[in-house]
mmCIF file of C-alpha atoms (C1' of nucleotides) in Angstrom:
data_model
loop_
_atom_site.group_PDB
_atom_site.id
_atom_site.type_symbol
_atom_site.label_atom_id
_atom_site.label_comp_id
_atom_site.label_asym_id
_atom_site.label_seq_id
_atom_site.Cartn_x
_atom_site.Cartn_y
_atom_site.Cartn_z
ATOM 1 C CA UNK H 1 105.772 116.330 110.676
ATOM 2 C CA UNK H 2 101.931 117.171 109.941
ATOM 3 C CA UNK H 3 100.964 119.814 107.342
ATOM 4 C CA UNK H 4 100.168 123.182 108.648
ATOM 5 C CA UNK H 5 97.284 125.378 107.585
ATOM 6 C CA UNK H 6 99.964 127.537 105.966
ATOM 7 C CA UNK H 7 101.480 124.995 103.961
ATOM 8 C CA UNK H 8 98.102 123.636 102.560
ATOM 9 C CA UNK H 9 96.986 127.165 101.441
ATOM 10 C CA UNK H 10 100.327 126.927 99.775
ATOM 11 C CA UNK H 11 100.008 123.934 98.040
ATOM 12 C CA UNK H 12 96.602 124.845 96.993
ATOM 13 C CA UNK H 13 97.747 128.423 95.580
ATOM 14 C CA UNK H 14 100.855 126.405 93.442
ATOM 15 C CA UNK H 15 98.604 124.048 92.055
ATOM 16 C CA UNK H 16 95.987 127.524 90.719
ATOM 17 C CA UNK H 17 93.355 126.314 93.524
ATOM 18 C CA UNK H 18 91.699 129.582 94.953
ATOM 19 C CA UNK H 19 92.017 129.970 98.429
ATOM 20 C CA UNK H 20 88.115 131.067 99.502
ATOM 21 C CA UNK H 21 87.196 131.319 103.304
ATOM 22 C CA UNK H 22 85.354 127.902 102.704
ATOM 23 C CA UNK H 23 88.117 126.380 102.263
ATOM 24 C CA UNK H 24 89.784 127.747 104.850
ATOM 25 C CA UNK H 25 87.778 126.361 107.479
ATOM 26 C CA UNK H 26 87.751 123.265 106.700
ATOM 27 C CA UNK H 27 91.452 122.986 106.049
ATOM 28 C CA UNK H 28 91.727 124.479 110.240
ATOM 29 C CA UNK H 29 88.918 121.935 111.086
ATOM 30 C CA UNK H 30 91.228 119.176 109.598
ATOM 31 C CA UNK H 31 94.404 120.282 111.049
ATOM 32 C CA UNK H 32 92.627 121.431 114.409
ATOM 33 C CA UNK H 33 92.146 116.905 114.774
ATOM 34 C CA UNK H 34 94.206 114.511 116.150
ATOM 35 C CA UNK H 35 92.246 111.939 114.669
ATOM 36 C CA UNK H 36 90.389 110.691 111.771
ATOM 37 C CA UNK H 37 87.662 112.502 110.528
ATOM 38 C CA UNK H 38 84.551 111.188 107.981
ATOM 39 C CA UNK H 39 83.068 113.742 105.497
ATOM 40 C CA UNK H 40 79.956 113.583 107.844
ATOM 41 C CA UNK H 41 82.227 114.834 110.808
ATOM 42 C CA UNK H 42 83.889 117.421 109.264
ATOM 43 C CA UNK H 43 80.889 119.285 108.125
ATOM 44 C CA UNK H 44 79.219 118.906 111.597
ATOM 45 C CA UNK H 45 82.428 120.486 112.971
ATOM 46 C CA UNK H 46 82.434 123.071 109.909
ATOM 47 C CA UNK H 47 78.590 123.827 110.162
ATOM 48 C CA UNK H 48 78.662 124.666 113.552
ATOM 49 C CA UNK H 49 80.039 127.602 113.233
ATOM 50 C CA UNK H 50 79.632 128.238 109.681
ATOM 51 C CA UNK H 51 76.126 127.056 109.159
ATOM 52 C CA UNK H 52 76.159 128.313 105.495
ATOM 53 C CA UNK H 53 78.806 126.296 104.361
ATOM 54 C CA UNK H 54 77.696 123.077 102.695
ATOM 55 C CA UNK H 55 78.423 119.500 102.548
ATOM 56 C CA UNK H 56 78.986 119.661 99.274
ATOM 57 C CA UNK H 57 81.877 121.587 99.651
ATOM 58 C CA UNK H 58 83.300 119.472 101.942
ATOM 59 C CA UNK H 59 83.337 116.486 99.722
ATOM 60 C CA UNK H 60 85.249 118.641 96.881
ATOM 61 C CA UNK H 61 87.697 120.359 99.806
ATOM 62 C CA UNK H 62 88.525 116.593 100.348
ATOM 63 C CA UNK H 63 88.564 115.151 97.040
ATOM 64 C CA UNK H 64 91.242 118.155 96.108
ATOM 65 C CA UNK H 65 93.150 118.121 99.034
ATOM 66 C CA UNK H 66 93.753 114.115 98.307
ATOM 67 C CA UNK H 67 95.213 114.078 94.845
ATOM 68 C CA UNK H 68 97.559 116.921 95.915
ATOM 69 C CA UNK H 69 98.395 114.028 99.269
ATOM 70 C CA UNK H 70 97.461 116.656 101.681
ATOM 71 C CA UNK H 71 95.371 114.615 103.333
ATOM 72 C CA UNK H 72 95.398 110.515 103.349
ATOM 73 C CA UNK H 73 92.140 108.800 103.607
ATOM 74 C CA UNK H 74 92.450 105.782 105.962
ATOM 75 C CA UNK H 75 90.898 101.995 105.418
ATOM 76 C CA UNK H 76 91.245 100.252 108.464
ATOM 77 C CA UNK H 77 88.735 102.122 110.853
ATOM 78 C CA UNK H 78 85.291 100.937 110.026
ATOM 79 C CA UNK H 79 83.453 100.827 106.982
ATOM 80 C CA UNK H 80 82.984 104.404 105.589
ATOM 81 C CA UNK H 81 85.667 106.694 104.223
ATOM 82 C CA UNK H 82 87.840 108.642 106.220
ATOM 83 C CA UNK H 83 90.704 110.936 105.703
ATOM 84 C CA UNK H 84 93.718 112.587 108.371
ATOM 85 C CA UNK H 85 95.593 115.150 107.909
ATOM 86 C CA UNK H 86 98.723 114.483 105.919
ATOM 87 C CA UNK H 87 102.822 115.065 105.994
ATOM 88 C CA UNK H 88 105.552 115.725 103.159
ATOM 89 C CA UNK H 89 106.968 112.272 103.788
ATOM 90 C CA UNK H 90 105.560 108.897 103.054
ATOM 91 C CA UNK H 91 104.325 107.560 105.873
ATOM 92 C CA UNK H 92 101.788 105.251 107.705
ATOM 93 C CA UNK H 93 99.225 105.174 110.281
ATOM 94 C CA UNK H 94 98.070 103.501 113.472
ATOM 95 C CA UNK H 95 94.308 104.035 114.624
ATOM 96 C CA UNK H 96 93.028 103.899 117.853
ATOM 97 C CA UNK H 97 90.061 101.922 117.903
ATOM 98 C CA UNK H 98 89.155 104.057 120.982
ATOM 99 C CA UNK H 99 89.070 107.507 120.067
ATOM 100 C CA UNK H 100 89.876 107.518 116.688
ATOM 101 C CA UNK H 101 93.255 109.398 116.987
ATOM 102 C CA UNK H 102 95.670 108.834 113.970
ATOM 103 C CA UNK H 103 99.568 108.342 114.389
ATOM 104 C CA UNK H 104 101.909 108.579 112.002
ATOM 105 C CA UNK H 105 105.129 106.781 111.791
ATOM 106 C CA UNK H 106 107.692 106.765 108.883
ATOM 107 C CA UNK H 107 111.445 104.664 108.771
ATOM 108 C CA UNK H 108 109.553 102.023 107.839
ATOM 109 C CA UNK H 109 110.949 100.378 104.864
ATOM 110 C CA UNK H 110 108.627 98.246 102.940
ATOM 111 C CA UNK H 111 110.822 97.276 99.703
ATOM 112 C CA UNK H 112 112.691 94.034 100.432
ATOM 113 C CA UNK H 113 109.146 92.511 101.175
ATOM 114 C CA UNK H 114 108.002 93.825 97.563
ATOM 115 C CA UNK H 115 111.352 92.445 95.972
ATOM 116 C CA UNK H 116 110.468 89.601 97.625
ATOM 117 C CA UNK H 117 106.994 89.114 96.199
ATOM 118 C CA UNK H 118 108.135 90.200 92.814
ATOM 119 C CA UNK H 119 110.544 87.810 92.566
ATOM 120 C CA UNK H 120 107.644 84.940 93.818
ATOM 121 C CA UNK H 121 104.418 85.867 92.211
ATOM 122 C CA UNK H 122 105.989 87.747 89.112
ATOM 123 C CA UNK H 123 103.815 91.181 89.831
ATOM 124 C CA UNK H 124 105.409 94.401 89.494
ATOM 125 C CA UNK H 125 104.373 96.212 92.447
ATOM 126 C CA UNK H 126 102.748 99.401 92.551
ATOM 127 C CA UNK H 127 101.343 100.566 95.541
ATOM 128 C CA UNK H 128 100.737 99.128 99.082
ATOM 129 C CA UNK H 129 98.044 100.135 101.805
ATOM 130 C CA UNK H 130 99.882 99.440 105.502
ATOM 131 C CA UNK H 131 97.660 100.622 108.696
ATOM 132 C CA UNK H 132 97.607 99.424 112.413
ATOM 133 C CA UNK H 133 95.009 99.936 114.651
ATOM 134 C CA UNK H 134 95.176 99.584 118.186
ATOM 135 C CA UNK H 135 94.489 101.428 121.091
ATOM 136 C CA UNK H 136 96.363 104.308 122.382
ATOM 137 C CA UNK H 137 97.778 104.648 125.452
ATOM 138 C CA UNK H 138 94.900 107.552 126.811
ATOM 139 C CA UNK H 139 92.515 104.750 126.222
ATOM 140 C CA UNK H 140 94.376 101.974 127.368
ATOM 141 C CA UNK H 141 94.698 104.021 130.778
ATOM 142 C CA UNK H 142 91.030 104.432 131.113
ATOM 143 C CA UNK H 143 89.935 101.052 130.393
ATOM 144 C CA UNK A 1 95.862 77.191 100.855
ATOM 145 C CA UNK A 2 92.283 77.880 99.556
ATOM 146 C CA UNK A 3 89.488 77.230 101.344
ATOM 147 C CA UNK A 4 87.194 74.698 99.564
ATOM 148 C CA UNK A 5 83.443 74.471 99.049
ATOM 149 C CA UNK A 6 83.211 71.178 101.664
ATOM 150 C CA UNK A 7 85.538 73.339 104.622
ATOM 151 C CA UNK A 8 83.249 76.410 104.362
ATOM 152 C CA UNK A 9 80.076 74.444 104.247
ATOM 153 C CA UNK A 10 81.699 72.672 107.452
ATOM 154 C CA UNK A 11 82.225 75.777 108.713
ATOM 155 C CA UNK A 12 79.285 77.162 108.678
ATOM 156 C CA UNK A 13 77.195 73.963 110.212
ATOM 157 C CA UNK A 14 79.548 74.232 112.958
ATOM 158 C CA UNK A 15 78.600 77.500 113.865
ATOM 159 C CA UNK A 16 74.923 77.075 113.515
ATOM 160 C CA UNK A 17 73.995 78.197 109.718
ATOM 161 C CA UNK A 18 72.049 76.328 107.796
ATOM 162 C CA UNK A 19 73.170 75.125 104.629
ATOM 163 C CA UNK A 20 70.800 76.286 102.063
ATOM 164 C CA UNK A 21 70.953 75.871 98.261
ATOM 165 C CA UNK A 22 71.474 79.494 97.888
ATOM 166 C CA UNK A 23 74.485 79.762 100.277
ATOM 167 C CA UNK A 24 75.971 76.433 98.198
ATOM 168 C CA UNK A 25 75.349 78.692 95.006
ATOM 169 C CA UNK A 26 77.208 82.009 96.237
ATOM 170 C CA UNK A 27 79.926 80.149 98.150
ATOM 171 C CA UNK A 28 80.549 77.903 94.785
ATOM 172 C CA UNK A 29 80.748 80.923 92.732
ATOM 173 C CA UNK A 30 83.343 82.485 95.589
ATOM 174 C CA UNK A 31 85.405 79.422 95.496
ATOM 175 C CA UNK A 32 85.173 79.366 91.300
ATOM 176 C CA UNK A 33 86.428 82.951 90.944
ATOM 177 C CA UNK A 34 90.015 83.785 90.874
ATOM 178 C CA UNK A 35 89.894 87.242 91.757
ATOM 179 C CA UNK A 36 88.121 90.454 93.954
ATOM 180 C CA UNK A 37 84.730 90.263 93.768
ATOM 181 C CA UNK A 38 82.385 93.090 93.953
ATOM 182 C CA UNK A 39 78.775 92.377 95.848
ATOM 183 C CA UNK A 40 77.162 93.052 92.392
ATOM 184 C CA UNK A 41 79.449 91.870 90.397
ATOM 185 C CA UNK A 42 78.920 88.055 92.823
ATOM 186 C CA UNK A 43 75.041 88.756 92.342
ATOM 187 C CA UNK A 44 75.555 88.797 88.411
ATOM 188 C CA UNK A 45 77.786 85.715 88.402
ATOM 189 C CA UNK A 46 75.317 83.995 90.249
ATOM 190 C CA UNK A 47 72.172 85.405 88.816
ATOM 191 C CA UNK A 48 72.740 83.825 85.447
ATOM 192 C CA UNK A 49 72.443 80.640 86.301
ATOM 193 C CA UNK A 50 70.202 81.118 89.228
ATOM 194 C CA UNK A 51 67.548 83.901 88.775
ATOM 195 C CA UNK A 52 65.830 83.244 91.756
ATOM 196 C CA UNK A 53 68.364 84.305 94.194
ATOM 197 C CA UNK A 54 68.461 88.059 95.477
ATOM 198 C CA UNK A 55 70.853 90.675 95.796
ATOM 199 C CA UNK A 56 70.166 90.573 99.498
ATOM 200 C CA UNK A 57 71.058 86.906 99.781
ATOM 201 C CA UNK A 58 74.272 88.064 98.296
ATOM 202 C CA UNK A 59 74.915 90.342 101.257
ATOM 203 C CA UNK A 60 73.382 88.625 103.894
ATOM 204 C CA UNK A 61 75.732 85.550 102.927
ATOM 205 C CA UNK A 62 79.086 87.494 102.429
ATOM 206 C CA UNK A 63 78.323 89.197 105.959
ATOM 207 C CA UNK A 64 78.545 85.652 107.637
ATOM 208 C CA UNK A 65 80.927 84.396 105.759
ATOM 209 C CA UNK A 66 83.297 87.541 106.540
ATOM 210 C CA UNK A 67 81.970 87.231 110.117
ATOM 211 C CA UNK A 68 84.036 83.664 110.143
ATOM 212 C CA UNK A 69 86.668 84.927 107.681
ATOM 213 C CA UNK A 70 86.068 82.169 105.538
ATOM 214 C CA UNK A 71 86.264 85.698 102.455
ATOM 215 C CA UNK A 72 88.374 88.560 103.314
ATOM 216 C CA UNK A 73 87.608 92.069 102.602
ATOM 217 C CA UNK A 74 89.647 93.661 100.714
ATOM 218 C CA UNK A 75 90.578 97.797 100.714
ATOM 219 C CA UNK A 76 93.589 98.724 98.591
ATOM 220 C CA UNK A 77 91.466 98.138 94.900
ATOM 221 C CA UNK A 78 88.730 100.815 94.179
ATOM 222 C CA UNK A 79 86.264 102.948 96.270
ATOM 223 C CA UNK A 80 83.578 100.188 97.104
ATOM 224 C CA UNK A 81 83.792 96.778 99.455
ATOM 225 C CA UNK A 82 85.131 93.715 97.673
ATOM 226 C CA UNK A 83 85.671 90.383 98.452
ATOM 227 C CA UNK A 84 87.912 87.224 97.826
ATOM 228 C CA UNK A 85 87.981 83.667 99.575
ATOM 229 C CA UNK A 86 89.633 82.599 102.864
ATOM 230 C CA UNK A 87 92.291 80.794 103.430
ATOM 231 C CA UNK A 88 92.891 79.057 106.685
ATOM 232 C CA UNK A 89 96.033 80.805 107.736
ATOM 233 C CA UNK A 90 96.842 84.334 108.681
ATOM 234 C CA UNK A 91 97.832 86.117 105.317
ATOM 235 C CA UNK A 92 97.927 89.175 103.153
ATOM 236 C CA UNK A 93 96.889 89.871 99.656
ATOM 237 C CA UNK A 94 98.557 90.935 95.899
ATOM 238 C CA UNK A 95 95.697 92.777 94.035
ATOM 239 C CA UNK A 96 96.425 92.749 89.848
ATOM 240 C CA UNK A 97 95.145 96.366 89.184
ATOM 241 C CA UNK A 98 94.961 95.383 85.407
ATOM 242 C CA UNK A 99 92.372 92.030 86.001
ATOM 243 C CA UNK A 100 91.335 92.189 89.433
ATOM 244 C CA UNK A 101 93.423 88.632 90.268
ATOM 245 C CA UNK A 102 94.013 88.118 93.795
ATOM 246 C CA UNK A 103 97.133 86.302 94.923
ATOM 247 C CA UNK A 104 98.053 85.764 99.096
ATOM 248 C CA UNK A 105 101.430 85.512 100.565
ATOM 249 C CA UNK A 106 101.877 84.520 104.011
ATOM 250 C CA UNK A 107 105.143 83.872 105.823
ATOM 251 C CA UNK A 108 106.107 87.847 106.656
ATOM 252 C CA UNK A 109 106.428 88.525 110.205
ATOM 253 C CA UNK A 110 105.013 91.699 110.859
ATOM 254 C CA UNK A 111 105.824 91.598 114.819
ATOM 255 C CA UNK A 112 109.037 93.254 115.259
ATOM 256 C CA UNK A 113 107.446 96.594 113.131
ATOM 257 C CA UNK A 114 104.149 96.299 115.998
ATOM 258 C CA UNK A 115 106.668 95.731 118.895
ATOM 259 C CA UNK A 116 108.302 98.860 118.129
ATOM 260 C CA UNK A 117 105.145 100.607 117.258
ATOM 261 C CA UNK A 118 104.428 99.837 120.651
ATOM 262 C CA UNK A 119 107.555 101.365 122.285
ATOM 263 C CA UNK A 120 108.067 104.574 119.895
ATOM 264 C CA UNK A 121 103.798 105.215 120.556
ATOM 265 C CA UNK A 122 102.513 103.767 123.935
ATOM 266 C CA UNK A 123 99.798 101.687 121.705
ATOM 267 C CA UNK A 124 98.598 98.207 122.077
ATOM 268 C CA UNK A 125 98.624 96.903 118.836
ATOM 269 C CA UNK A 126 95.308 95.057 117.517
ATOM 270 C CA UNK A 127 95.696 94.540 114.226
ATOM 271 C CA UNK A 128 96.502 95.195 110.943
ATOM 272 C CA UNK A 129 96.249 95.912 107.336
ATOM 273 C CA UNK A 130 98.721 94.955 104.753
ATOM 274 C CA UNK A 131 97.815 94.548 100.679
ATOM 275 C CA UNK A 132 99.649 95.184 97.645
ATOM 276 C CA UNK A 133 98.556 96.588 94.617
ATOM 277 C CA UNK A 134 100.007 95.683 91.018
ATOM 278 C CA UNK A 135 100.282 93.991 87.604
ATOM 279 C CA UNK A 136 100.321 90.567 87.673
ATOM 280 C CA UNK A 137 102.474 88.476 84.995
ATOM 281 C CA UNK A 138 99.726 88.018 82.546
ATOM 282 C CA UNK A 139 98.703 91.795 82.300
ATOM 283 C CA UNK A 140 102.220 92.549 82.178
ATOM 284 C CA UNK A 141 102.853 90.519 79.230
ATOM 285 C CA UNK A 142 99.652 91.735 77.357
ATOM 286 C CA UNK A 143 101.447 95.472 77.673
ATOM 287 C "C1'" DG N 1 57.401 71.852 114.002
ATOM 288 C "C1'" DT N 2 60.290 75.769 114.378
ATOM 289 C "C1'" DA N 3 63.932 78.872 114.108
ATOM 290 C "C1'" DG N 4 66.319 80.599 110.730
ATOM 291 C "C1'" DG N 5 66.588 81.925 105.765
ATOM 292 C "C1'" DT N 6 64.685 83.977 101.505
ATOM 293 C "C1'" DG N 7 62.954 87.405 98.105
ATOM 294 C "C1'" DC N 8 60.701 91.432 97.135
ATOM 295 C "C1'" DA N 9 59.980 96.242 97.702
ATOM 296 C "C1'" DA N 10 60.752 100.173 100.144
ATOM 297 C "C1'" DA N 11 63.698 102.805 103.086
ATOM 298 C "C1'" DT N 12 68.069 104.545 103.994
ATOM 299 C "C1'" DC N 13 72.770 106.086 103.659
ATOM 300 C "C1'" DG N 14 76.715 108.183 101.555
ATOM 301 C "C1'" DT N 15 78.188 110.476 97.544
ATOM 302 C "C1'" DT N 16 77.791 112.900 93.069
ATOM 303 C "C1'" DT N 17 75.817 116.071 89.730
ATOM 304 C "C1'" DG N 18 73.103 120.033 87.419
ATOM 305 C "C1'" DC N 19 72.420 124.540 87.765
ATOM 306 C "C1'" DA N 20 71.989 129.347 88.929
ATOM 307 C "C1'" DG N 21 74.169 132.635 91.606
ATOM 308 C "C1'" DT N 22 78.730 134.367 93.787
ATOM 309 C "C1'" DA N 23 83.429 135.784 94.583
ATOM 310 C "C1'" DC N 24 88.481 135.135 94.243
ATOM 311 C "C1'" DA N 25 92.566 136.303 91.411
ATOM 312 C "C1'" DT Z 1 86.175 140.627 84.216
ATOM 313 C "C1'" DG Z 2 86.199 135.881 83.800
ATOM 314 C "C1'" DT Z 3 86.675 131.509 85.578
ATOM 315 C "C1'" DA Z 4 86.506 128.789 89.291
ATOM 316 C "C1'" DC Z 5 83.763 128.003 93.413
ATOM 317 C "C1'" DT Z 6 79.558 127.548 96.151
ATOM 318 C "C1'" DG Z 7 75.027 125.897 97.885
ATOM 319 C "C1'" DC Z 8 70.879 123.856 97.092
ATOM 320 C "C1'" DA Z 9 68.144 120.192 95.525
ATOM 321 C "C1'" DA Z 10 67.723 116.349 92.991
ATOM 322 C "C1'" DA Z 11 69.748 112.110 91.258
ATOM 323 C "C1'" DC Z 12 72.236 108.198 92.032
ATOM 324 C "C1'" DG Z 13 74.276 103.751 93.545
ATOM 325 C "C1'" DA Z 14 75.160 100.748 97.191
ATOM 326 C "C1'" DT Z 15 73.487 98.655 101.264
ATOM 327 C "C1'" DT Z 16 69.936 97.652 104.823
ATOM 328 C "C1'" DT Z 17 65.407 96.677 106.608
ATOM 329 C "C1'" DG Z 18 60.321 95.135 107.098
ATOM 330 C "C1'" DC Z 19 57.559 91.654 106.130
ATOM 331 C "C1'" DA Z 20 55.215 87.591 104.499
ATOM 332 C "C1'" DC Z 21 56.426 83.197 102.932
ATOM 333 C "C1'" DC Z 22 59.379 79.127 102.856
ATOM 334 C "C1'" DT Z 23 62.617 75.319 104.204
ATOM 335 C "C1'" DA Z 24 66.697 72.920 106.372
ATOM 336 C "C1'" DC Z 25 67.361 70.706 110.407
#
DNA sequence: GTAGGTGCAAATCGTTTGCAGTACA
DNA sequence: TGTACTGCAAACGATTTGCACCTAC
C-alpha cells in the first residue's frame, strides 16, 4: 500500500512538523508519481505551478520526509539521488530502466541469508539495500 | 577470489588501455586496501607516495576500471560513490559500518525472487542490487 | 610516430548554509 | 506571539572538461 497525502500530513503533524502549503505540494507532487523522482524533478514539477516555491525547500521537504520513512530514496537508477514515495511496511523496489516507474513488492524474507552470513563472516548485520531494475511491461510492449 | 594487480593489468591491455605508471599506482593501491574506498580518500593514499599524480587520474582510472568491473561501486555506505576491487565472479558485498571493511559472498541464488518478480509484475528483470551493511568481528570486539 | 593518457586550472553540478523576512500553531 | 519555515544568494564539495604537453605501444 503507498502513503496517501493524508497520511503524510499526519505523520508530519505527530512528529510537531507544521503542515505549510509548501509542503503540501510537494508531498501531492510525490504521491501524484508512479515513479522515481530526483530533487531536480520535483521542483520542476513543483515550480511550474508554484513558481515561488524554492528548491531549497524541496531538499528539506525530502530530507524530513526520509527520516520519518515516508519516502525511500532509491540507489540503483543512475548516479544521482532519488527518492519514491513510501508504504507502512518494509518493502523493496524494482525500477524500470525505461520510464523510471517504481514497484514495490514486500513477502520477501531476507533473514536466513543474513543468518547465513553471520554465521560465515562473523558480522552482525544491520541493514541491507535490495533493488531490481528492469523494464516494465508498458516498455517492454513498445520496444 | 580477488582480483590481482597482474589480472587487471591483463585486463586492461586486452581491451586496449595502456598501461601507464599511474594506472599501476592507483590499481596497486586498490588491490592493497581492504576496504570501500572513497575517490579522495584513493587520491590521498596514492598522493603520498606519488605527488605527481592528479585527482583526475583518480577518476578517469576508476571510470574504466568500473567500466570492466574489475572495482565495484558500492551504494549501501554513506551519501557519496565508493569503490572496492573486483572479483571475477558474480557477487555481493558485507560493508563494516564501524571500519569501512568490505567482505563478498557469492553462492546466493537470487533467481527464483526475479522469476516471481516477473510473474507478480509483468517486468523483465535486468539486474540487481544486493549489499549488507554491519559490524564486522573486529569492531564488534573493540565495543 | 601517433593515439591515447596526464596534470593543471577552470567550469560545472548537486547540495548545504547564513540570513532576513514570513506564517503556522 | 513565538518558533519553525521559507526563499534567496552565496558557499561548498565532488566531479567533469578544455587544453597543452607527454608517453606507452
Amino acid at each position: 500500500m503507498r502513503l496517501t497525502e493524508k497520511r503524510i500530513a499526519a505523520a508530519l503533524r505527530q512528529h510537531g512538523y507544521k503542515l505549510t502549503p509548501q509542503r503540501r505540494v510537494v508531498i501531492g507532487a510525490i504521491t501524484a508519481s508512479r515513479g522515481q523522482l530526483t530533487p531536480a524533478e520535483l521542483y520542476r514539477k513543483v515550480h511550474q505551478e508554484h513558481p515561488n516555491i524554492g528548491l531549497t525547500t524541496i531538499y528539506r521537504t525530502l530530507e524530513i520526509l526520509g527520516s520519518l520513512e515516508l519516502v525511500c530514496e532509491l540507489h540503483a537508477g543512475g548516479s544521482g539521488r532519488s527518492y519514491t514515495i513510501g508504504t507502512p511496511e518494509h518493502h523493496h523496489h524494482i525500477i524500470c530502466s525505461g520510464c523510471g516507474e517504481v514497484v514495490d513488492f514486500s513477502g520477501y524474507d531476507i533473514s536466513p541469508l543474513e543468518e547465513r552470513l553471520t554465521r560465515e563472516t562473523g558480522f552482525e548485520i544491520e541493514g541491507h539495500l535490495l533493488e531490481f531494475t528492469g523494464r516494465c511491461q508498458r516498455c517492454r510492449q513498445n520496444a
